Every structure is written in C-alpha cells, then in structure tokens.
Amino acid sequence: MIVGLIIACEVAFWVLLAAGLAFRYVFRMPRTGLALLLCEPLLEIVLLAVTAIDLRNGAEPDWRHGLAAVYIGFTVGLGHSTIRWADARVAHRFAGGPPPVKPPRYGTARAVHEWKVAARWILASAVALALLQGAVWYVGDFGDTGSLRAWQQRMLWVIGINVVIAASYTLFPKRERQRERGADENPVDSGAGAGTSSPR
C-alpha cells in the first residue's frame, strides 16, 4: 500500500503542477492556478500520516517506510525548485515571459550555482534523515529498524556526493577556453570575408 501511495503522490504532483500552470497561464485564472499549486504539500502530509498509521498499527518497518520518508524529504527539498523551473518555461511559452535563465558555465558563478544545487539536495537528504530517525524512535525496541538505518546511510552518501561535486567546482573552477572567449569578444560579421575560411 505504501509503494502504491508513493506512486499516486508522484503522479498527483505532476497533475497538480500541470493543472496549476495551465489555469495560471493558459486559462488566465491565476488564483485558481495558485490554489492548485498550494495543494502540493497536502500530498506529503497524507503520505506521512498513512506511513505513521501503518507503523502504529504494528507493521514491521521495512524499505517501503524508508522510501516514503525519502520521497517526502526530496519533495520538500526539490519540489519548489521543480515548480519554479516549470513555471518559468510555461510563462515564457504562453504568457510572453522572459526566456528561462541558463545556469552559468564557468568560474565563481558556476561554483555558486553548484553549491545552490547541492544545498537543495542536502536539504532533501536532511529532511529524509530526520523523518527516518523519527521512525526509528517511534518503533523503538519493538521492531527491526535495520532498513530505516540503511536508508539513512544512503542519504549520508547523497550529501557527501553533492558536497564533493560542489567543492570540486570551487577548488578547480571550470574556465572558459580561449577560443570560445575570443569568439564571444570578436564575432565574425556574416557579410565580411566571404572568401576566407575561419580558423580551427
């Protein structure tokens, strides 16, 4: 039942997102669209309540309960940025909004961007860790919490990987190649030098 509810929550997340953006930009009903988008957190509340009730009724903690905690954590950490990502593209497509801003590619700006991305994943993992720990305390000595502990270890790995990736862009910043920078600074006039070939 828990796995089915997780799948249903994921489907409902995208359905509510699509419906909210459609009402906001296509049908020009921003209040209705906003109301639909604000319903998103209710999905996680329902999943959390059902998982807690399942454990309270004596269900043995297993990977499904851990997956529910991880799903809630990742929705909390990444859901808002996903909505903003979709909102920017739908606004550009249907409401004349500005083109979505592309992430920086080089230098300090790229490092800052990577740390922001890492922060969202770290938040997601931290929320999942807290929920998993709450489940461990809730079960106490009356059940096997090994599967919940295993999910906690996976979340620590997620945090570590994201820190390493962001730190690598800080310690070894990606730099623009000289040829790309020269092309940006000295664009070739399409009408000039028609008989010459560009350098490799």
CSV table of C-alpha atoms in Angstrom, one decimal:
chain,number,residue,atom,x,y,z
A,1,MET,CA,0.0,0.0,0.0
A,2,ILE,CA,2.8,2.4,0.9
A,3,VAL,CA,4.5,2.0,-2.5
A,4,GLY,CA,1.2,2.5,-4.3
A,5,LEU,CA,0.6,5.6,-2.4
A,6,ILE,CA,4.1,7.0,-3.2
A,7,ILE,CA,3.4,6.4,-6.9
A,8,ALA,CA,0.0,8.1,-6.6
A,9,CYS,CA,1.6,11.1,-4.8
A,10,GLU,CA,4.2,11.4,-7.6
A,11,VAL,CA,1.5,11.3,-10.3
A,12,ALA,CA,-0.7,13.7,-8.4
A,13,PHE,CA,2.3,16.1,-8.0
A,14,TRP,CA,2.7,16.4,-11.8
A,15,VAL,CA,-1.0,16.5,-12.4
A,16,LEU,CA,-1.4,19.4,-9.9
A,17,LEU,CA,1.6,21.1,-11.4
A,18,ALA,CA,0.3,20.9,-14.9
A,19,ALA,CA,-3.2,21.9,-13.9
A,20,GLY,CA,-2.0,24.8,-11.8
A,21,LEU,CA,0.2,26.2,-14.6
A,22,ALA,CA,-2.5,25.7,-17.2
A,23,PHE,CA,-5.0,27.7,-15.1
A,24,ARG,CA,-2.4,30.3,-14.4
A,25,TYR,CA,-1.2,31.0,-17.9
A,26,VAL,CA,-3.4,29.3,-20.4
A,27,PHE,CA,-6.8,30.0,-19.0
A,28,ARG,CA,-5.8,33.3,-17.3
A,29,MET,CA,-7.1,32.2,-13.9
A,30,PRO,CA,-4.1,32.9,-11.6
A,31,ARG,CA,-5.9,32.4,-8.3
A,32,THR,CA,-7.2,29.0,-9.3
A,33,GLY,CA,-3.7,28.1,-10.6
A,34,LEU,CA,-2.1,29.2,-7.3
A,35,ALA,CA,-4.7,27.3,-5.3
A,36,LEU,CA,-3.9,24.1,-7.2
A,37,LEU,CA,-0.1,24.6,-6.7
A,38,LEU,CA,-0.7,25.2,-3.0
A,39,CYS,CA,-2.3,21.8,-2.8
A,40,GLU,CA,1.1,20.1,-3.5
A,41,PRO,CA,2.2,19.9,0.2
A,42,LEU,CA,-1.0,18.1,1.1
A,43,LEU,CA,0.3,15.1,-0.8
A,44,GLU,CA,3.3,14.8,1.5
A,45,ILE,CA,1.1,15.3,4.6
A,46,VAL,CA,-1.2,12.4,3.5
A,47,LEU,CA,1.8,10.1,2.8
A,48,LEU,CA,3.4,10.9,6.2
A,49,ALA,CA,0.1,10.3,8.0
A,50,VAL,CA,-0.5,7.0,6.3
A,51,THR,CA,3.0,5.8,6.9
A,52,ALA,CA,2.8,6.7,10.6
A,53,ILE,CA,-0.6,5.0,10.9
A,54,ASP,CA,0.8,1.9,9.3
A,55,LEU,CA,3.7,1.7,11.8
A,56,ARG,CA,1.3,2.4,14.7
A,57,ASN,CA,-0.9,-0.5,13.6
A,58,GLY,CA,2.1,-2.8,14.1
A,59,ALA,CA,3.5,-3.0,10.6
A,60,GLU,CA,7.2,-4.2,10.6
A,61,PRO,CA,9.4,-1.3,9.4
A,62,ASP,CA,10.9,-2.1,6.0
A,63,TRP,CA,12.3,-0.4,2.9
A,64,ARG,CA,8.8,0.9,1.9
A,65,HIS,CA,8.5,3.0,5.0
A,66,GLY,CA,12.1,4.3,4.4
A,67,LEU,CA,11.2,5.1,0.8
A,68,ALA,CA,8.2,7.1,2.0
A,69,ALA,CA,10.4,9.2,4.2
A,70,VAL,CA,12.9,9.7,1.4
A,71,TYR,CA,10.2,10.7,-1.0
A,72,ILE,CA,8.8,13.3,1.4
A,73,GLY,CA,12.3,14.7,2.0
A,74,PHE,CA,13.1,15.0,-1.6
A,75,THR,CA,9.8,16.6,-2.4
A,76,VAL,CA,10.4,19.2,0.4
A,77,GLY,CA,14.0,19.9,-0.9
A,78,LEU,CA,13.4,19.8,-4.6
A,79,GLY,CA,9.7,20.3,-5.2
A,80,HIS,CA,9.9,24.1,-5.0
A,81,SER,CA,12.7,24.4,-7.5
A,82,THR,CA,10.9,22.0,-9.8
A,83,ILE,CA,7.8,24.2,-9.7
A,84,ARG,CA,9.9,27.3,-10.4
A,85,TRP,CA,11.6,25.5,-13.3
A,86,ALA,CA,8.3,24.6,-14.9
A,87,ASP,CA,6.7,28.0,-14.2
A,88,ALA,CA,9.5,29.9,-16.0
A,89,ARG,CA,9.1,27.8,-19.1
A,90,VAL,CA,5.3,27.8,-19.2
A,91,ALA,CA,5.3,31.6,-18.6
A,92,HIS,CA,7.8,32.1,-21.5
A,93,ARG,CA,5.8,29.8,-23.8
A,94,PHE,CA,2.2,31.0,-23.1
A,95,ALA,CA,2.4,34.4,-21.3
A,96,GLY,CA,5.3,36.2,-23.1
A,97,GLY,CA,7.6,35.9,-20.1
A,98,PRO,CA,11.4,36.2,-20.4
A,99,PRO,CA,13.3,33.2,-21.6
A,100,PRO,CA,14.5,30.9,-18.8
A,101,VAL,CA,17.9,31.9,-17.4
A,102,LYS,CA,20.5,29.3,-18.2
A,103,PRO,CA,22.9,28.4,-15.4
A,104,PRO,CA,26.4,29.9,-15.6
A,105,ARG,CA,29.1,27.7,-17.1
A,106,TYR,CA,32.4,29.0,-15.8
A,107,GLY,CA,34.3,30.3,-12.8
A,108,THR,CA,32.9,31.5,-9.5
A,109,ALA,CA,29.4,31.9,-10.8
A,110,ARG,CA,29.3,28.2,-11.8
A,111,ALA,CA,30.7,27.2,-8.3
A,112,VAL,CA,28.0,29.3,-6.6
A,113,HIS,CA,25.3,27.6,-8.8
A,114,GLU,CA,26.6,24.2,-7.9
A,115,TRP,CA,26.5,25.0,-4.2
A,116,LYS,CA,22.9,26.1,-4.6
A,117,VAL,CA,22.0,22.9,-6.3
A,118,ALA,CA,23.9,20.9,-3.6
A,119,ALA,CA,22.1,22.8,-0.9
A,120,ARG,CA,18.7,21.7,-2.3
A,121,TRP,CA,19.9,18.0,-2.3
A,122,ILE,CA,21.4,18.4,1.1
A,123,LEU,CA,18.1,19.8,2.5
A,124,ALA,CA,16.2,17.0,0.9
A,125,SER,CA,18.5,14.4,2.4
A,126,ALA,CA,18.4,16.1,5.8
A,127,VAL,CA,14.6,16.1,5.9
A,128,ALA,CA,14.7,12.4,5.0
A,129,LEU,CA,17.2,11.7,7.7
A,130,ALA,CA,15.1,13.5,10.3
A,131,LEU,CA,11.9,11.6,9.2
A,132,LEU,CA,13.8,8.3,9.2
A,133,GLN,CA,15.2,9.0,12.7
A,134,GLY,CA,11.7,9.9,13.9
A,135,ALA,CA,10.5,6.5,12.6
A,136,VAL,CA,13.4,4.8,14.4
A,137,TRP,CA,12.5,6.4,17.7
A,138,TYR,CA,8.8,5.7,17.1
A,139,VAL,CA,9.5,2.0,16.6
A,140,GLY,CA,11.9,1.9,19.4
A,141,ASP,CA,13.0,-1.6,20.6
A,142,PHE,CA,9.8,-3.3,19.4
A,143,GLY,CA,10.9,-3.7,15.7
A,144,ASP,CA,13.8,-4.2,13.4
A,145,THR,CA,15.0,-0.7,12.2
A,146,GLY,CA,17.8,-2.0,10.0
A,147,SER,CA,16.1,-1.0,6.8
A,148,LEU,CA,15.5,2.5,8.1
A,149,ARG,CA,19.1,2.8,9.1
A,150,ALA,CA,20.1,1.6,5.6
A,151,TRP,CA,18.1,4.5,4.1
A,152,GLN,CA,19.9,6.9,6.5
A,153,GLN,CA,23.3,5.7,5.2
A,154,ARG,CA,22.2,6.3,1.6
A,155,MET,CA,21.1,9.8,2.5
A,156,LEU,CA,24.6,10.5,4.0
A,157,TRP,CA,26.1,9.3,0.7
A,158,VAL,CA,23.9,11.7,-1.2
A,159,ILE,CA,25.0,14.5,1.0
A,160,GLY,CA,28.7,13.6,0.6
A,161,ILE,CA,28.5,13.2,-3.2
A,162,ASN,CA,26.9,16.6,-3.6
A,163,VAL,CA,29.4,18.3,-1.3
A,164,VAL,CA,32.3,16.7,-3.3
A,165,ILE,CA,30.8,17.9,-6.6
A,166,ALA,CA,30.2,21.4,-5.4
A,167,ALA,CA,33.6,21.6,-3.8
A,168,SER,CA,35.3,20.4,-7.0
A,169,TYR,CA,33.9,23.4,-8.8
A,170,THR,CA,35.2,25.7,-6.1
A,171,LEU,CA,38.7,24.2,-5.9
A,172,PHE,CA,39.0,23.5,-9.6
A,173,PRO,CA,36.8,26.1,-11.3
A,174,LYS,CA,35.8,25.4,-14.9
A,175,ARG,CA,37.4,28.1,-17.1
A,176,GLU,CA,36.3,29.3,-20.4
A,177,ARG,CA,38.5,28.2,-23.3
A,178,GLN,CA,40.5,30.9,-25.0
A,179,ARG,CA,38.9,30.1,-28.4
A,180,GLU,CA,35.3,30.4,-27.0
A,181,ARG,CA,36.2,33.7,-25.3
A,182,GLY,CA,37.7,35.1,-28.5
A,183,ALA,CA,34.6,34.2,-30.5
A,184,ASP,CA,32.4,36.0,-28.0
A,185,GLU,CA,34.6,39.1,-27.9
A,186,ASN,CA,35.1,39.3,-31.7
A,187,PRO,CA,32.1,38.0,-33.5
A,188,VAL,CA,32.6,37.4,-37.2
A,189,ASP,CA,30.4,39.6,-39.5
A,190,SER,CA,28.4,37.3,-41.7
A,191,GLY,CA,28.9,39.6,-44.7
A,192,ALA,CA,32.7,40.0,-44.3
A,193,GLY,CA,35.5,37.8,-45.5
A,194,ALA,CA,33.2,35.6,-47.6
A,195,GLY,CA,36.1,34.0,-49.4
A,196,THR,CA,38.1,33.1,-46.3
A,197,SER,CA,37.7,30.1,-44.0
A,198,SER,CA,37.5,30.5,-40.3
A,199,PRO,CA,40.5,29.2,-38.2
A,200,ARG,CA,40.1,25.9,-36.4
